[in-house]
Coordinates of C-alpha atoms in Angstrom, one line a residue:
Chain A
M22 CA 135.0 148.2 -110.3
E23 CA 133.0 151.4 -110.4
R24 CA 134.7 154.7 -110.7
K25 CA 134.8 156.6 -107.5
I26 CA 135.0 160.4 -107.1
R27 CA 138.2 161.3 -105.3
V28 CA 138.4 164.5 -103.2
L29 CA 141.5 166.0 -101.6
V30 CA 140.7 167.9 -98.4
A31 CA 143.5 170.2 -97.3
K32 CA 144.2 173.1 -95.0
P33 CA 146.6 175.6 -96.4
G34 CA 148.2 178.3 -94.3
L35 CA 149.0 178.6 -90.7
D36 CA 145.7 178.4 -88.8
G37 CA 145.4 175.1 -87.0
H38 CA 141.6 174.8 -86.8
D39 CA 140.9 171.6 -88.6
R40 CA 137.5 170.6 -87.1
G41 CA 135.5 171.9 -90.1
A42 CA 137.8 170.2 -92.5
K43 CA 137.5 166.9 -90.7
I44 CA 133.7 167.3 -90.5
I45 CA 133.6 167.9 -94.3
A46 CA 136.0 165.0 -94.9
R47 CA 133.7 162.6 -93.1
A48 CA 130.6 163.9 -94.6
L49 CA 131.9 163.5 -98.1
R50 CA 133.0 160.0 -97.2
D51 CA 129.5 159.3 -96.0
S52 CA 128.3 160.5 -99.5
G53 CA 130.4 157.8 -101.1
Y54 CA 133.4 159.7 -102.0
E55 CA 137.1 158.7 -101.5
V56 CA 138.4 161.5 -99.4
I57 CA 142.1 162.1 -99.0
Y58 CA 142.8 164.2 -95.9
T59 CA 146.2 165.9 -95.7
G60 CA 146.0 167.7 -92.5
I61 CA 147.0 171.2 -91.4
R62 CA 149.6 173.7 -92.4
Q63 CA 150.0 172.6 -96.0
T64 CA 151.8 174.7 -98.5
P65 CA 150.3 175.3 -101.9
E66 CA 153.1 173.1 -103.3
M67 CA 152.3 170.2 -101.0
I68 CA 148.6 170.5 -101.9
A69 CA 149.1 170.5 -105.6
E70 CA 151.6 167.7 -105.5
A71 CA 149.2 165.6 -103.3
A72 CA 146.4 166.3 -105.8
L73 CA 148.5 165.1 -108.6
Q74 CA 149.7 161.9 -106.9
E75 CA 146.2 161.0 -105.8
D76 CA 144.7 161.9 -109.1
V77 CA 141.7 163.6 -107.5
D78 CA 138.6 165.1 -109.2
V79 CA 138.2 167.8 -106.6
V80 CA 140.4 169.8 -104.2
G81 CA 138.6 171.3 -101.2
L82 CA 140.5 173.9 -99.3
S83 CA 139.5 174.9 -95.7
I84 CA 140.7 178.3 -94.7
L85 CA 139.8 180.2 -91.5
S86 CA 142.8 182.5 -91.3
G87 CA 141.5 185.2 -93.7
A88 CA 144.4 184.5 -96.0
H89 CA 142.2 182.9 -98.7
M90 CA 142.9 185.7 -101.4
A91 CA 146.6 184.9 -101.0
L92 CA 146.4 181.1 -100.7
V93 CA 143.8 180.1 -103.2
P94 CA 145.4 181.7 -106.3
R95 CA 148.7 180.2 -105.3
V96 CA 147.3 176.6 -105.1
M97 CA 145.5 177.1 -108.3
D98 CA 148.6 178.5 -110.1
K99 CA 150.6 175.5 -108.9
M100 CA 148.0 173.1 -110.1
K101 CA 147.8 174.8 -113.5
E102 CA 151.6 174.6 -113.8
M103 CA 151.3 170.8 -113.2
G104 CA 148.6 170.5 -115.8
M105 CA 145.6 170.1 -113.5
S106 CA 143.3 172.9 -114.6
D107 CA 140.6 170.4 -115.0
V108 CA 140.4 169.6 -111.3
L109 CA 137.5 171.3 -109.4
M110 CA 138.4 173.7 -106.6
L111 CA 136.2 174.2 -103.7
V112 CA 136.8 176.6 -100.8
G113 CA 135.3 176.5 -97.3
G114 CA 135.7 178.7 -94.2
I115 CA 135.1 182.2 -93.2
I116 CA 135.0 184.0 -96.6
P117 CA 133.6 187.6 -96.7
D118 CA 130.9 188.1 -99.3
E119 CA 133.0 190.5 -101.3
D120 CA 135.7 187.8 -101.7
V121 CA 133.3 185.0 -102.8
Q122 CA 132.8 186.5 -106.3
A123 CA 136.5 187.2 -106.6
L124 CA 137.2 183.5 -105.9
M125 CA 134.6 182.4 -108.4
D126 CA 136.2 184.7 -110.9
L127 CA 139.5 183.0 -110.3
G128 CA 137.8 179.7 -111.4
V129 CA 136.8 178.3 -107.9
T130 CA 133.6 176.2 -108.4
G131 CA 132.0 176.7 -105.0
V132 CA 132.6 178.6 -101.8
F133 CA 131.0 177.4 -98.7
G134 CA 130.6 179.2 -95.3
P135 CA 129.7 177.9 -91.9
G136 CA 126.4 176.1 -91.7
T137 CA 126.6 174.7 -95.2
L138 CA 124.7 171.5 -95.5
T139 CA 126.6 168.5 -97.0
H140 CA 124.2 167.9 -99.7
E141 CA 124.8 171.5 -101.1
I142 CA 128.5 170.6 -101.5
V143 CA 127.8 167.2 -102.9
S144 CA 125.3 168.6 -105.5
T145 CA 127.8 171.3 -106.5
I146 CA 130.4 168.6 -107.1
E147 CA 128.1 166.3 -109.1
Q148 CA 126.8 169.1 -111.3
A149 CA 130.3 170.4 -112.0
L150 CA 131.6 166.9 -112.8
A151 CA 128.6 166.1 -115.0
A152 CA 129.1 169.4 -117.0
Chain B
M6 CA 156.6 166.6 -115.5
T7 CA 157.4 170.2 -116.5
M8 CA 155.9 169.6 -120.0
A9 CA 152.5 168.2 -118.7
K10 CA 150.6 169.8 -121.6
S11 CA 152.6 168.5 -124.5
V12 CA 151.9 164.8 -123.7
N13 CA 148.8 162.8 -124.4
L14 CA 147.6 161.2 -121.2
T15 CA 144.5 159.7 -122.7
T16 CA 146.0 156.7 -124.6
V17 CA 148.0 153.7 -123.6
E18 CA 150.9 154.7 -125.7
G19 CA 150.9 158.3 -124.5
L20 CA 150.6 157.2 -120.8
T21 CA 153.4 154.7 -121.0
A22 CA 155.7 157.0 -122.9
A23 CA 155.1 159.7 -120.4
L24 CA 155.6 157.3 -117.6
A25 CA 159.0 156.3 -119.0
A26 CA 159.9 160.0 -119.2
G27 CA 159.2 160.4 -115.5
N28 CA 155.8 162.1 -115.8
R29 CA 154.2 161.9 -112.3
R30 CA 150.7 162.7 -113.6
A31 CA 151.0 159.9 -116.1
L32 CA 151.8 157.5 -113.2
A33 CA 148.8 158.9 -111.1
R34 CA 146.5 158.4 -114.1
I35 CA 147.7 154.9 -114.8
I36 CA 147.0 153.9 -111.2
S37 CA 143.5 155.4 -111.5
H38 CA 142.8 153.3 -114.6
I39 CA 143.9 150.2 -112.8
E40 CA 141.8 151.0 -109.6
N41 CA 138.7 151.7 -111.7
N42 CA 139.4 148.8 -114.1
T43 CA 138.8 150.9 -117.1
H44 CA 139.2 149.6 -120.7
L45 CA 142.8 150.9 -120.6
A46 CA 143.7 148.9 -117.5
R47 CA 144.7 145.6 -119.2
P48 CA 146.5 147.1 -122.1
L49 CA 148.5 149.3 -119.7
L50 CA 149.3 146.3 -117.5
A51 CA 150.5 144.4 -120.5
Q52 CA 152.8 147.2 -121.6
L53 CA 154.2 147.8 -118.1
Y54 CA 154.6 144.3 -116.8
P55 CA 157.9 143.6 -118.7
R56 CA 159.3 146.8 -117.2
S57 CA 158.7 145.6 -113.6
G58 CA 160.6 143.3 -111.4
Q59 CA 163.5 145.6 -110.3
A60 CA 162.0 147.2 -107.0
H61 CA 162.3 145.7 -103.6
I62 CA 158.7 145.4 -102.3
I63 CA 158.1 145.9 -98.6
G64 CA 154.8 145.2 -96.9
I65 CA 154.0 146.8 -93.5
T66 CA 151.1 145.5 -91.6
G67 CA 149.9 145.5 -88.0
A68 CA 147.0 146.4 -85.9
P69 CA 145.4 149.9 -86.1
G70 CA 147.2 152.3 -83.8
T71 CA 150.6 150.6 -83.8
G72 CA 152.0 153.5 -85.8
K73 CA 152.3 152.1 -89.3
S74 CA 152.0 155.4 -91.2
T75 CA 154.5 157.1 -89.1
L76 CA 156.9 154.2 -89.4
V77 CA 156.6 154.3 -93.2
N78 CA 157.3 158.1 -93.0
V79 CA 160.6 157.6 -91.3
L80 CA 161.6 154.5 -93.2
A81 CA 161.1 156.3 -96.5
R82 CA 163.2 159.2 -95.1
V83 CA 166.1 156.8 -94.4
F84 CA 165.8 155.2 -97.9
R85 CA 165.9 158.7 -99.4
Q86 CA 169.0 159.6 -97.4
R87 CA 170.6 156.5 -98.9
G88 CA 169.8 157.7 -102.4
L89 CA 166.9 155.3 -103.0
T90 CA 163.6 156.4 -104.5
V91 CA 160.4 155.3 -102.8
G92 CA 156.9 154.5 -103.9
I93 CA 154.3 154.2 -101.2
I94 CA 150.8 152.7 -101.3
A95 CA 148.7 153.4 -98.2
I96 CA 145.5 151.5 -97.9
D97 CA 142.5 152.5 -95.7
P98 CA 139.1 150.8 -95.4
T99 CA 136.1 151.7 -97.5
S100 CA 133.0 152.3 -95.5
P101 CA 130.6 149.3 -96.0
F102 CA 127.7 151.7 -95.5
S103 CA 128.4 154.5 -98.0
G104 CA 131.1 153.0 -100.3
G105 CA 133.1 156.1 -99.5
A106 CA 136.5 156.2 -97.7
L107 CA 138.5 158.5 -95.6
L108 CA 142.2 158.1 -96.5
G109 CA 144.3 159.8 -93.8
D110 CA 147.7 158.3 -94.1
R111 CA 149.3 161.3 -95.7
V112 CA 148.9 163.3 -92.6
R113 CA 151.7 161.3 -91.0
M114 CA 153.8 161.4 -94.1
R115 CA 154.1 165.1 -94.5
D116 CA 157.9 165.0 -94.2
L117 CA 158.0 163.4 -97.6
A118 CA 156.1 166.2 -99.4
G119 CA 158.0 168.1 -102.1
D120 CA 160.5 165.2 -102.7
S121 CA 160.4 164.1 -106.4
G122 CA 162.0 160.7 -105.3
V123 CA 158.8 159.9 -103.4
F124 CA 155.4 159.1 -104.7
I125 CA 152.5 158.4 -102.3
R126 CA 149.2 156.9 -103.3
S127 CA 146.2 156.3 -101.0
M128 CA 143.9 153.4 -101.8
A129 CA 140.6 152.5 -100.4
T130 CA 139.7 148.7 -100.1
R131 CA 136.5 149.2 -102.0
G132 CA 135.3 145.9 -100.6
S133 CA 135.2 143.8 -103.7
L134 CA 135.9 140.2 -102.8
G135 CA 139.5 139.2 -103.6
G136 CA 139.6 142.3 -105.9
L137 CA 141.6 144.4 -103.5
A138 CA 144.6 142.1 -103.4
Q139 CA 144.8 142.0 -107.2
A140 CA 144.3 145.7 -107.7
T141 CA 147.0 146.3 -105.1
A142 CA 149.4 143.9 -106.8
D143 CA 148.8 145.7 -110.1
V144 CA 149.4 149.2 -108.5
I145 CA 152.7 147.8 -106.9
M146 CA 153.7 146.6 -110.3
V147 CA 153.1 150.0 -111.9
L148 CA 155.2 151.7 -109.2
D149 CA 157.9 149.0 -109.8
A150 CA 157.7 149.7 -113.6
A151 CA 157.8 153.4 -112.9
G152 CA 161.4 152.9 -111.6
F153 CA 161.1 153.2 -107.8
D154 CA 163.9 151.4 -106.0
R155 CA 161.7 150.5 -103.0
V156 CA 157.9 150.1 -103.0
I157 CA 156.3 150.2 -99.5
I158 CA 152.8 149.0 -99.1
E159 CA 151.0 149.9 -95.9
T160 CA 147.9 147.8 -95.3
V161 CA 144.8 148.4 -93.1
G162 CA 145.9 145.9 -90.3
V163 CA 143.0 143.5 -90.1
G164 CA 141.7 140.6 -92.0
Q165 CA 142.7 138.0 -94.5
S166 CA 143.3 140.4 -97.3
E167 CA 146.4 141.5 -95.2
V168 CA 147.9 138.1 -95.8
E169 CA 147.2 138.2 -99.5
I170 CA 148.6 141.7 -99.9
A171 CA 151.7 140.7 -97.9
S172 CA 152.3 137.8 -100.1
T173 CA 153.0 140.4 -102.8
A174 CA 155.9 141.8 -100.8
Y175 CA 159.4 140.3 -100.7
T176 CA 159.9 141.6 -97.1
T177 CA 157.0 141.8 -94.7
I178 CA 157.2 143.9 -91.6
V179 CA 154.7 143.2 -88.8
V180 CA 154.4 146.2 -86.5
E181 CA 153.5 145.6 -82.9
A182 CA 153.2 148.1 -80.0
P183 CA 153.2 147.7 -76.3
G184 CA 149.9 148.0 -74.5
L185 CA 147.6 147.2 -77.3
G186 CA 146.0 144.1 -75.8
D187 CA 147.6 140.7 -75.4
E188 CA 149.5 138.8 -77.8
V189 CA 146.9 136.2 -78.4
Q190 CA 145.1 138.7 -80.6
A191 CA 148.1 138.7 -82.9
I192 CA 148.2 135.0 -83.1
K193 CA 144.6 134.9 -83.8
A194 CA 144.8 137.4 -86.5
G195 CA 147.4 135.1 -88.2
I196 CA 149.7 137.9 -89.1
L197 CA 152.7 136.7 -87.1
E198 CA 153.4 134.0 -89.6
I199 CA 153.8 136.4 -92.5
A200 CA 156.6 138.5 -90.8
D201 CA 160.1 138.6 -92.1
I202 CA 160.9 141.4 -89.6
F203 CA 159.1 142.6 -86.4
A204 CA 159.0 146.2 -85.4
V205 CA 158.0 147.0 -81.9
N206 CA 157.0 150.5 -82.3
K207 CA 156.4 153.0 -79.4
A208 CA 159.2 151.5 -77.7
D209 CA 159.5 154.4 -75.3
R210 CA 156.4 153.2 -73.7
D211 CA 156.0 150.9 -70.7
G212 CA 155.7 147.2 -71.4
V213 CA 158.0 147.2 -74.5
D214 CA 160.3 144.4 -73.1
R215 CA 157.3 142.3 -72.4
T216 CA 156.1 142.7 -75.9
V217 CA 159.6 141.8 -77.2
M218 CA 159.8 138.8 -74.9
A219 CA 156.3 137.5 -76.0
L220 CA 157.4 137.7 -79.7
K221 CA 160.7 136.0 -79.0
M222 CA 158.9 133.2 -77.2
M223 CA 156.4 132.8 -80.0
L224 CA 159.2 132.6 -82.5
N225 CA 160.9 129.8 -80.6
L226 CA 157.8 127.7 -80.5
G227 CA 158.2 126.5 -84.0
S228 CA 161.4 125.0 -85.5
P229 CA 162.7 127.4 -88.3
E230 CA 162.1 124.9 -91.0
R231 CA 158.5 124.4 -90.1
F232 CA 158.2 128.1 -89.8
Q233 CA 159.5 128.7 -93.3
V234 CA 157.3 126.1 -94.8
M235 CA 154.3 127.5 -93.0
H236 CA 155.2 130.9 -94.1
H237 CA 155.2 129.9 -97.7
G238 CA 152.5 127.3 -97.4
R239 CA 149.8 129.9 -97.2
M240 CA 150.9 131.4 -100.5
L241 CA 151.0 128.0 -102.2
A242 CA 148.4 127.8 -104.9
I243 CA 149.5 124.6 -106.5
D244 CA 151.9 122.0 -105.4
L245 CA 155.4 123.0 -106.3
P246 CA 158.4 120.7 -105.8
E247 CA 160.5 123.7 -104.9
V248 CA 158.8 124.1 -101.6
N249 CA 161.4 121.6 -100.3
A250 CA 164.2 123.9 -101.5
L251 CA 162.8 127.0 -99.7
P252 CA 165.7 128.8 -98.1
T253 CA 166.0 128.6 -94.4
G254 CA 168.4 130.4 -92.1
W255 CA 166.8 133.8 -91.9
E256 CA 166.5 134.8 -88.3
L257 CA 163.7 137.1 -87.7
P258 CA 164.9 140.3 -86.3
I259 CA 162.9 142.1 -83.7
I260 CA 163.6 145.9 -83.9
K261 CA 162.5 148.5 -81.4
T262 CA 161.4 151.8 -83.0
V263 CA 159.9 155.1 -81.9
A264 CA 158.6 156.3 -85.2
T265 CA 157.6 159.7 -84.0
Q266 CA 161.3 160.5 -83.1
G267 CA 162.8 158.4 -86.0
S268 CA 164.7 156.2 -83.7
G269 CA 165.2 152.6 -84.8
A270 CA 164.5 153.6 -88.5
E271 CA 168.1 153.1 -89.6
E272 CA 168.1 149.6 -87.9
L273 CA 164.8 148.8 -89.7
A274 CA 166.2 149.8 -93.0
D275 CA 169.3 147.8 -92.4
A276 CA 167.2 144.8 -91.5
I277 CA 165.2 145.2 -94.8
E278 CA 168.3 145.5 -96.9
A279 CA 169.8 142.4 -95.1
H280 CA 166.6 140.5 -95.9
R281 CA 166.8 141.6 -99.5
Q282 CA 170.4 140.4 -99.6
F283 CA 169.3 137.1 -98.0
L284 CA 166.6 136.5 -100.6
A285 CA 168.9 137.3 -103.5
E286 CA 171.7 135.0 -102.3
S287 CA 169.5 132.1 -101.1
G288 CA 167.4 132.1 -104.2
G289 CA 164.4 133.0 -102.1
R290 CA 163.5 136.0 -104.3
A291 CA 163.1 133.9 -107.4
L292 CA 161.1 131.4 -105.4
R293 CA 158.8 134.1 -104.1
D294 CA 158.3 135.4 -107.6
R295 CA 157.4 131.9 -108.7
L296 CA 154.9 131.4 -105.8
R297 CA 153.4 134.8 -106.3
A298 CA 152.9 134.1 -110.1
A299 CA 151.2 130.8 -109.2
T300 CA 148.9 132.6 -106.7
E301 CA 148.2 135.5 -109.0
L302 CA 147.4 133.2 -112.0
R303 CA 145.1 131.2 -109.9
M304 CA 143.3 134.2 -108.6
I305 CA 142.9 135.7 -112.2
L306 CA 141.9 132.3 -113.6
R307 CA 139.2 132.0 -110.9
D308 CA 137.8 135.4 -111.6
T309 CA 137.9 134.9 -115.4
L310 CA 136.2 131.6 -115.2
L311 CA 133.6 133.0 -112.9
E312 CA 132.8 135.9 -115.2
A313 CA 132.7 133.6 -118.2
Q314 CA 130.4 131.2 -116.5
L315 CA 128.0 134.0 -115.3
A316 CA 128.1 135.6 -118.7
H317 CA 126.4 132.7 -120.4
L318 CA 123.9 131.9 -117.7
E319 CA 120.2 133.0 -118.2
P320 CA 119.6 135.5 -115.5
S321 CA 116.1 133.9 -115.0
F322 CA 117.7 130.4 -114.6
L323 CA 120.2 131.8 -112.1
E324 CA 117.4 133.5 -110.1
A325 CA 115.3 130.3 -110.1
V326 CA 118.2 128.4 -108.7
V327 CA 118.9 131.0 -106.1
D328 CA 115.2 130.7 -105.1
S329 CA 115.4 127.0 -104.8
V330 CA 118.4 127.2 -102.5
A331 CA 116.8 130.0 -100.4
Q332 CA 113.7 127.8 -100.0
R333 CA 115.8 124.8 -99.1
Q334 CA 114.7 122.7 -102.0
V335 CA 118.3 122.1 -103.3
D336 CA 121.6 122.4 -101.3
P337 CA 124.0 125.0 -102.6
Y338 CA 126.5 122.4 -103.9
T339 CA 124.0 120.6 -106.0
A340 CA 122.8 124.0 -107.2
V341 CA 126.3 124.8 -108.4
Q342 CA 126.4 121.6 -110.4
Q343 CA 123.1 122.7 -112.0
L344 CA 124.5 126.1 -112.8
I345 CA 127.5 124.6 -114.5
H346 CA 125.9 121.6 -116.2
G347 CA 122.3 122.8 -116.6
A348 CA 119.3 121.6 -114.6

């Protein structure tokens, strides 16, 4: 059996707008990935634990609430604590330009705003996993 | 799991030692090796197999939309309250078009998050013929070897692979729900025969009594003996004399549940425990193990022989035979004889 790329798509925080996350989940499935969708209102602990159990290559966080500078580092800390610093982190949602660089500096592999085409996300994942 | 960095998760020895120490990342990694059939998969299985055999394995199947995931969620919660650890495998289909899969069962299992006595793994069917059942059986074995008291496997709810996967379970629960089309569909799907317990979920809906009645009527159609033999007949790979000694006397319970509210979950867990007890006392568990071993060996033997046969065939010869069948010069049965014995 061939190896499949596994991606966890999660929505941390309290906003309940999951349409974007679901569209991305479907688009990644259509690109041949195995996508584990965990739904809304996930705590950083829940996300890190799910990433561990599912042994994913990539975690994609969808955040529309503006709390990304608080939530992303907490998820990444949890994952580091569990020995998963090698898992790629992607962030999608409404992220102001000045925060994009800050997230990249934290070790996020890609930040994607509204209107992003699926193939941009896919090529980011493929390049990062090949590296 | 606190010392994740000090262990080596890249070797068979490192992984199995970490698993024995309760390292959850090692468990997740081992499952991936098995799913991807890497070069570590077989040595890992060989190491872990002797450690398995303690868990009670529960299969949950039923049509899409009956509420299987939600039922797994509440059932696992009841087991946890009773002090039992739970491993869960949730299967969703692979898209035949892209090869990808959307695995969404965790959405309904969020109550179980943060509990170190629960481990949930989503699996895609990956569409390889017969391979799913084997990979699933192997992953169940790993969760068993990892020490979980109860292993629950939730299947996609359609197709023959259901029956194969269910044959790995000691207790199979078939989930029905009122208002999901008539009962003939369930008969056609052939999943009624594999049930040890029926759960009629969404029992707060109209028509629940009709669904229960229909199930009862269908159960009364066959005599218990015949039912039992049929039940195991599908799993029989080779003729076993023990088939005559299969235990009878298990009366299939029909349990009404409303999984979203958790009602009926205690009764369902009780029925599972009663069935576990029944299998232990009647010798049914040992028989199921024997039958499963026979099925599994036959499946692996078939795959291994196929691989071996294909490996020493000239690709050009194979292509030529395929052409001759496609052009209706040779029938497929004769063609297979040519492939095995040479033209």
